[in-house]
Amino acid sequence: MKSNRDNTLCEVPIETREGRFMAHYSMQGLAALCFPESATAVSRKAQEVPAQIEQWHRLTSKALMQVLDGGKPAELPPMDLSAGTPFQREVWYALRRIGPGETRSYGEVAQAIGRPKALRAVGGACGANPIPVLIPCHRVLAANSRIGGFSGGLDWKRKLLANEGARVSG
DNA sequence: AGTTCGGACCGTT
DNA sequence: AACGGTCCGAACT
């Protein structure tokens, strides 16, 4: 995958009804959000969390729950997307304008950022999205309104879309 | 209706 | 130079 320089300051778990997510923070904000992994279900001891990050984490947790409930987050934490390329950041920013229950195709996203022919690269950028769910890459489907792919596993993509009442062909 | 195939296109490694 | 979370049309079943 991406072996980017890990600028993570600390990792803080989020317990949800869908399992335990893990949020990674840097000095700049939320840098990554990881789906629950059954393998790494070891409980780690509470670590010292800077007050600033604790505040961000409250926003992250709340926003995550809201999206899992099919709603729109009231407020998002600051995000550190410095690991991405300019192109990827453009795509990620465009994804944030897709509301719950809405979907776009990879081609439509490509068009939205002014590169109608870069639809394939958009798929790559979605796969490199470090903050799934909050940056809703799951709302991007294939052109025929079919499911398309998902780095976190298609089960998650289907579940997230179903929670939002989005329609997927198939 | 559904499926496979081939080429075209673009960013990343 | 090769690989993807693609797309489209054509040619099938």
Short mmCIF file of C-alpha atoms (C1' of nucleotides) in Angstrom, two decimals, chain A residues 2 85 87-88 115 117-118 120-121 146, chain B residues 2-4 7-13:
data_model
loop_
_atom_site.label_atom_id
_atom_site.label_comp_id
_atom_site.label_asym_id
_atom_site.label_seq_id
_atom_site.Cartn_x
_atom_site.Cartn_y
_atom_site.Cartn_z
CA LYS A 2 1.30 3.39 0.94
CA THR A 85 -0.71 14.18 -3.52
CA PHE A 87 -4.51 15.28 -7.14
CA GLN A 88 -5.63 13.02 -4.33
CA ARG A 115 -10.40 16.15 -15.35
CA LYS A 117 -10.65 11.68 -18.46
CA ALA A 118 -9.00 10.93 -15.13
CA ARG A 120 -9.48 5.78 -13.50
CA ALA A 121 -7.07 7.77 -11.40
CA ARG A 146 -23.15 -0.93 -9.50
"C1'" DG B 2 -26.94 -10.40 -18.85
"C1'" DT B 3 -21.75 -11.34 -19.76
"C1'" DT B 4 -17.15 -10.91 -21.62
"C1'" DG B 7 -8.87 -0.51 -26.15
"C1'" DA B 8 -8.47 4.22 -24.23
"C1'" DC B 9 -7.37 7.19 -20.50
"C1'" DC B 10 -4.81 9.07 -16.13
"C1'" DG B 11 -2.04 9.26 -11.60
"C1'" DT B 12 0.99 6.53 -8.78
"C1'" DT B 13 4.89 3.54 -7.68
#
